[in-house]
Coordinates of C-alpha atoms and ligand atoms in Angstrom, one line a residue:
X590 CA 92.7 -152.6 -101.3
X591 CA 89.9 -150.4 -100.1
X592 CA 89.0 -150.1 -96.6
X593 CA 86.3 -148.1 -94.5
X594 CA 87.3 -144.8 -92.8
X595 CA 84.7 -143.2 -90.5
X596 CA 84.5 -140.4 -88.1
X597 CA 83.1 -141.3 -84.5
X598 CA 81.9 -138.6 -82.2
X599 CA 82.4 -139.3 -78.6
X600 CA 79.4 -138.8 -76.1
X601 CA 79.8 -136.9 -72.8
X602 CA 79.2 -139.1 -69.6
X603 CA 80.0 -139.2 -65.9
X604 CA 81.9 -141.7 -63.9
X605 CA 82.0 -141.4 -60.3
X606 CA 81.7 -137.8 -60.5
X607 CA 84.2 -137.4 -63.2
X608 CA 83.2 -136.0 -66.5
X609 CA 84.3 -138.3 -69.4
X610 CA 84.2 -138.5 -73.1
X611 CA 83.1 -142.0 -74.3
X612 CA 84.2 -143.0 -77.8
X613 CA 83.1 -146.7 -77.6
X614 CA 80.6 -148.3 -77.7
X615 CA 79.0 -145.8 -80.2
X616 CA 75.8 -146.2 -82.1
X617 CA 77.5 -146.7 -85.4
X618 CA 80.5 -148.5 -84.1
X619 CA 80.5 -150.7 -81.2
X620 CA 84.0 -152.3 -81.2
X621 CA 87.5 -152.1 -82.6
X622 CA 88.7 -155.7 -82.3
X623 CA 88.3 -156.6 -78.8
X624 CA 88.4 -152.9 -77.5
X625 CA 84.6 -152.6 -76.7
X626 CA 84.8 -149.5 -74.4
X627 CA 86.8 -146.5 -74.3
X628 CA 86.5 -143.5 -72.2
X629 CA 88.7 -140.5 -71.8
X630 CA 88.9 -138.4 -68.8
X631 CA 90.8 -135.0 -68.6
X632 CA 93.2 -133.6 -68.7
X633 CA 91.8 -131.5 -66.2
X634 CA 92.0 -130.3 -62.5
X635 CA 88.7 -131.7 -61.0
X636 CA 86.4 -130.1 -58.5
X637 CA 85.3 -133.2 -57.1
X638 CA 87.5 -136.3 -57.0
X639 CA 86.5 -139.5 -58.8
X640 CA 84.8 -142.1 -56.4
X641 CA 83.6 -145.2 -58.0
X642 CA 82.4 -147.5 -55.6
X643 CA 82.4 -151.3 -55.6
X644 CA 81.0 -152.8 -58.9
X645 CA 81.0 -156.1 -60.6
X646 CA 82.4 -157.0 -64.1
X647 CA 82.3 -160.3 -66.4
X648 CA 83.8 -161.3 -69.7
X649 CA 86.4 -158.7 -69.9
X650 CA 89.7 -157.1 -68.8
X651 CA 89.5 -153.4 -67.7
X652 CA 92.6 -151.6 -69.2
X653 CA 93.5 -148.2 -67.2
X654 CA 96.2 -145.9 -68.6
X655 CA 97.2 -143.2 -66.5
X656 CA 98.6 -140.2 -68.0
X657 CA 98.6 -137.8 -65.2
X658 CA 97.4 -138.1 -61.6
X659 CA 96.9 -141.1 -59.3
X660 CA 94.1 -143.7 -58.9
X661 CA 93.6 -146.4 -55.9
X662 CA 92.3 -149.6 -57.2
X663 CA 90.9 -152.2 -54.8
X664 CA 89.1 -155.6 -55.8
X665 CA 87.7 -158.7 -54.4
X666 CA 90.6 -160.6 -54.7
X667 CA 92.3 -158.5 -52.1
X668 CA 94.2 -156.2 -54.5
X669 CA 95.1 -152.7 -53.5
X670 CA 97.1 -150.8 -56.0
X671 CA 98.0 -147.1 -56.9
X672 CA 98.0 -146.3 -60.5
X673 CA 100.4 -143.7 -61.4
X674 CA 101.3 -141.7 -64.5
X675 CA 102.9 -144.0 -67.2
X676 CA 101.7 -147.0 -65.7
X677 CA 98.8 -149.5 -66.6
X678 CA 96.3 -151.7 -64.4
X679 CA 94.8 -154.7 -66.2
X680 CA 92.0 -156.4 -64.3
X681 CA 90.7 -159.5 -66.1
X682 CA 87.3 -160.4 -64.8
X683 CA 86.8 -163.7 -66.4
X684 CA 83.6 -165.1 -64.8
X685 CA 83.5 -162.5 -62.2
X686 CA 85.2 -159.7 -60.0
X687 CA 84.4 -156.5 -58.2
X688 CA 86.4 -153.4 -57.8
X689 CA 86.3 -149.7 -56.6
X690 CA 88.3 -146.7 -57.9
X691 CA 89.2 -143.4 -56.2
X692 CA 91.3 -140.6 -57.6
X693 CA 94.0 -139.6 -55.0
X694 CA 94.9 -136.4 -57.1
X695 CA 93.0 -133.2 -58.1
X696 CA 94.7 -133.4 -61.6
X697 CA 93.8 -136.2 -63.6
X698 CA 94.2 -137.5 -67.4
X699 CA 93.2 -141.0 -67.9
X700 CA 92.0 -143.6 -70.6
X701 CA 90.0 -146.3 -69.6
X702 CA 89.3 -149.1 -71.9
X703 CA 87.7 -152.4 -71.8
X704 CA 88.8 -155.5 -73.8
X705 CA 86.3 -158.2 -74.4
X706 CA 87.6 -161.8 -73.8
X707 CA 86.7 -164.6 -76.4
X708 CA 84.5 -167.4 -75.7
X709 CA 87.3 -169.7 -74.6
X710 CA 88.4 -167.3 -71.9
X711 CA 85.5 -165.5 -70.6
X712 CA 84.7 -167.9 -67.9
X713 CA 88.3 -168.1 -66.5
X714 CA 89.2 -167.1 -63.0
X715 CA 89.6 -163.4 -62.2
X716 CA 93.1 -161.8 -62.0
X717 CA 94.7 -158.2 -61.6
X718 CA 97.9 -157.1 -63.0
X719 CA 100.0 -153.8 -62.5
X720 CA 102.5 -152.6 -65.1
X721 CA 104.8 -150.1 -63.6
X722 CA 106.7 -149.6 -66.9
X723 CA 105.8 -149.8 -70.6
X724 CA 108.3 -149.9 -73.5
X725 CA 109.0 -146.7 -75.6
X726 CA 110.0 -146.1 -79.1
X727 CA 110.7 -142.8 -81.0
X728 CA 109.0 -142.8 -84.3
X729 CA 109.8 -140.6 -87.5
X730 CA 109.9 -136.8 -86.6
X731 CA 108.8 -136.1 -83.2
X732 CA 106.4 -138.7 -82.1
X733 CA 107.1 -140.8 -78.9
X734 CA 105.4 -144.0 -78.6
X735 CA 104.5 -146.2 -75.5
X736 CA 103.5 -149.6 -76.4
X737 CA 100.5 -150.3 -74.2
X738 CA 99.4 -153.7 -75.7
X739 CA 100.8 -155.8 -78.5
X740 CA 103.7 -155.4 -80.6
X741 CA 104.5 -151.9 -82.3
X742 CA 108.0 -150.5 -83.7
X743 CA 109.8 -153.5 -82.7
X744 CA 108.6 -153.3 -79.1
X745 CA 106.5 -155.6 -77.4
X746 CA 104.3 -154.7 -74.4
X747 CA 104.2 -156.8 -71.2
X748 CA 100.4 -156.5 -71.0
X749 CA 98.8 -159.9 -72.2
X750 CA 95.9 -160.1 -74.3
X751 CA 93.7 -163.1 -75.4
X752 CA 93.1 -161.8 -79.0
X753 CA 95.5 -160.3 -81.4
X754 CA 95.4 -156.7 -80.3
X755 CA 97.2 -153.2 -80.5
X756 CA 97.2 -150.2 -78.0
X757 CA 99.9 -147.4 -78.5
X758 CA 100.1 -144.0 -76.9
X759 CA 101.7 -141.4 -79.4
X760 CA 102.6 -138.1 -78.0
X761 CA 104.3 -135.2 -79.4
X762 CA 105.6 -132.2 -77.7
X763 CA 105.8 -130.0 -80.9
X764 CA 105.4 -130.5 -84.7
X765 CA 105.6 -134.1 -85.6
X766 CA 105.3 -136.4 -88.6
X767 CA 105.5 -140.1 -89.0
X768 CA 104.3 -142.8 -91.2
X769 CA 103.4 -145.9 -89.1
X770 CA 103.1 -149.5 -90.5
X771 CA 100.0 -151.2 -89.7
X772 CA 98.9 -154.7 -89.6
X773 CA 96.2 -155.0 -92.5
X774 CA 94.4 -157.8 -90.7
X775 CA 93.5 -155.5 -88.1
X776 CA 90.8 -152.6 -87.9
X777 CA 92.1 -149.5 -86.2
X778 CA 91.0 -146.2 -84.4
X779 CA 92.9 -143.2 -83.7
X780 CA 91.7 -141.7 -80.5
X781 CA 92.6 -138.1 -79.9
X782 CA 93.5 -137.2 -76.3
X783 CA 95.1 -133.9 -76.8
X784 CA 95.8 -131.3 -79.7
X785 CA 95.0 -132.0 -83.3
X786 CA 96.4 -134.5 -85.9
X787 CA 96.1 -134.9 -89.5
X788 CA 95.5 -138.6 -90.3
X789 CA 96.3 -139.9 -93.8
X790 CA 95.6 -143.6 -94.1
X791 CA 97.6 -144.7 -97.2
X792 CA 95.0 -145.6 -99.8
X793 CA 92.4 -143.1 -98.5
X794 CA 92.1 -140.1 -100.6
X795 CA 91.4 -137.6 -97.9
X796 CA 93.4 -136.1 -94.9
X797 CA 91.3 -136.3 -92.0
X798 CA 92.0 -133.7 -89.2
X799 CA 91.1 -135.0 -85.8
X800 CA 90.6 -133.5 -82.4
X801 CA 89.6 -134.6 -79.0
X802 CA 86.2 -136.1 -78.9
X803 CA 86.5 -137.6 -82.2
X804 CA 87.9 -141.2 -82.9
X805 CA 88.8 -142.1 -86.5
X806 CA 88.0 -145.6 -87.6
X807 CA 90.1 -147.1 -90.0
X808 CA 88.8 -150.6 -91.3
X809 CA 90.9 -153.8 -91.9
X810 CA 92.9 -153.5 -95.1
X811 CA 94.9 -150.3 -94.4
X812 CA 98.7 -151.0 -94.3
X813 CA 100.1 -147.7 -93.3
X814 CA 98.9 -144.5 -92.0
X815 CA 100.8 -140.9 -91.5
X816 CA 100.2 -138.8 -88.6
X817 CA 101.1 -135.0 -88.7
X818 CA 100.8 -132.5 -86.0
X819 CA 101.6 -128.9 -85.9
X820 CA 101.8 -128.6 -82.1
X821 CA 101.8 -130.5 -78.7
X822 CA 99.4 -133.8 -79.4
X823 CA 98.5 -136.9 -77.7
X824 CA 96.5 -139.8 -79.2
X825 CA 95.8 -143.4 -78.9
X826 CA 96.1 -145.9 -81.7
X827 CA 93.9 -148.8 -81.1
X828 CA 93.6 -151.9 -83.3
X829 CA 92.5 -155.5 -83.2
X830 CA 91.3 -158.5 -85.4
X831 CA 87.6 -157.9 -86.3
X832 CA 85.2 -159.9 -84.6
X833 CA 82.7 -161.8 -86.6
X834 CA 79.9 -161.1 -84.1
X835 CA 80.8 -158.2 -81.4
X836 CA 80.1 -159.0 -77.8
X837 CA 76.9 -157.8 -75.9
X838 CA 77.5 -154.9 -73.3
X839 CA 75.1 -154.1 -70.5
X840 CA 76.1 -152.0 -67.5
X841 CA 79.4 -153.4 -66.3
X842 CA 78.9 -156.7 -67.9
X843 CA 80.3 -158.1 -71.4
X844 CA 78.8 -161.4 -72.6
X845 CA 76.7 -163.0 -75.3
X846 CA 73.2 -163.2 -74.3
X847 CA 70.6 -161.0 -72.4
X848 CA 69.7 -164.2 -70.3
X849 CA 73.2 -164.4 -68.7
X850 CA 73.1 -160.8 -67.9
X851 CA 70.0 -161.2 -65.8
X852 CA 71.8 -163.8 -63.8
X853 CA 74.8 -161.7 -63.2
X854 CA 72.5 -158.9 -62.1
X855 CA 70.9 -161.4 -59.7
X856 CA 74.3 -162.4 -58.2
X857 CA 75.3 -158.8 -57.6
X858 CA 72.0 -158.2 -55.9
X859 CA 72.9 -160.7 -53.3
X860 CA 74.3 -159.7 -49.9
X861 CA 77.6 -161.6 -50.4
X862 CA 78.1 -160.4 -54.1
X863 CA 77.8 -163.8 -55.3
X864 CA 80.5 -164.8 -57.8
X865 CA 81.7 -161.0 -57.7
X866 CA 82.7 -161.2 -54.0
X867 CA 83.6 -158.4 -52.0
X868 CA 85.8 -155.5 -52.3
X869 CA 88.4 -155.3 -49.4
X870 CA 89.0 -152.3 -47.6
X871 CA 86.6 -149.6 -49.4
X872 CA 84.5 -147.5 -47.2
X873 CA 80.9 -146.8 -48.7
X874 CA 78.2 -148.5 -50.5
X875 CA 78.3 -150.7 -53.5
X876 CA 76.9 -149.5 -56.7
X877 CA 73.5 -151.2 -57.2
X878 CA 72.4 -152.8 -60.4
X879 CA 70.5 -150.0 -62.6
X880 CA 66.9 -150.5 -63.2
X881 CA 66.4 -150.9 -66.9
X882 CA 63.6 -152.2 -69.0
X883 CA 64.0 -155.7 -70.2
X884 CA 67.6 -156.4 -71.4
X885 CA 67.5 -156.9 -75.1
X886 CA 69.9 -157.8 -77.9
X887 CA 71.1 -154.8 -79.8
X888 CA 69.8 -154.8 -83.4
Ligands
MN2077 MN1 84.8 -150.8 -63.3

């Protein structure tokens, strides 16, 4: 079975004063399954701490995987949670939530991803969940896997998802090699965080060397992949069932139509935050809706 393999180059951005590399969405690739946004920050000692004031979300779960450092999350449900290394925060916006994020440490290494909600779940009530521990598995020769979402190497993550989804952190302290079985119904991405890895999707006739700033996309139909590194390396393996029609993203909103984005933007502009409510305990201004030309559907 043939499948597509594509190299995706991250673009550089800024989140609340923290430099990030954004792998998704990208001009050539907007989603991997329901994963519709993928930022990587660090590893770095920051000059200025991250401070993201209250801002709204709809139609998604924000998924924060902390590798080094600490971040304080607050939201309009009254949640207040410090996220530490090895932990996951999952905030499901449903029809609307607002939150703030502030780093509490100078050293930071973080992956922040968004998971689009399917039609049946996107108007659900908002929720926030903290996962202090995730299951681990030793793989092949030298890889340590942390199962972040879904099922992998006979381990199941406690992090729920509303569509078939996979998220695994794979770390090696030195030379490592393993062949991983993949769910061929899923499309996958290998997103490098540190080091360098040679990726050999079984059935693809080239070895792809991938470094930070690059995500290797592997289309549905691939049943296994070999990962080989020569030195300390860390990556995320993301996967999910392909969506017939990818969701629409604008600012912090995930939806289907520009018209609903307009309604949400107007709601957030209200003094009481409308459906998004107000973040409790944060000192500082809310983020305003950016001024943009007419919202339009991507081609
Ligand atoms: Mn956010």
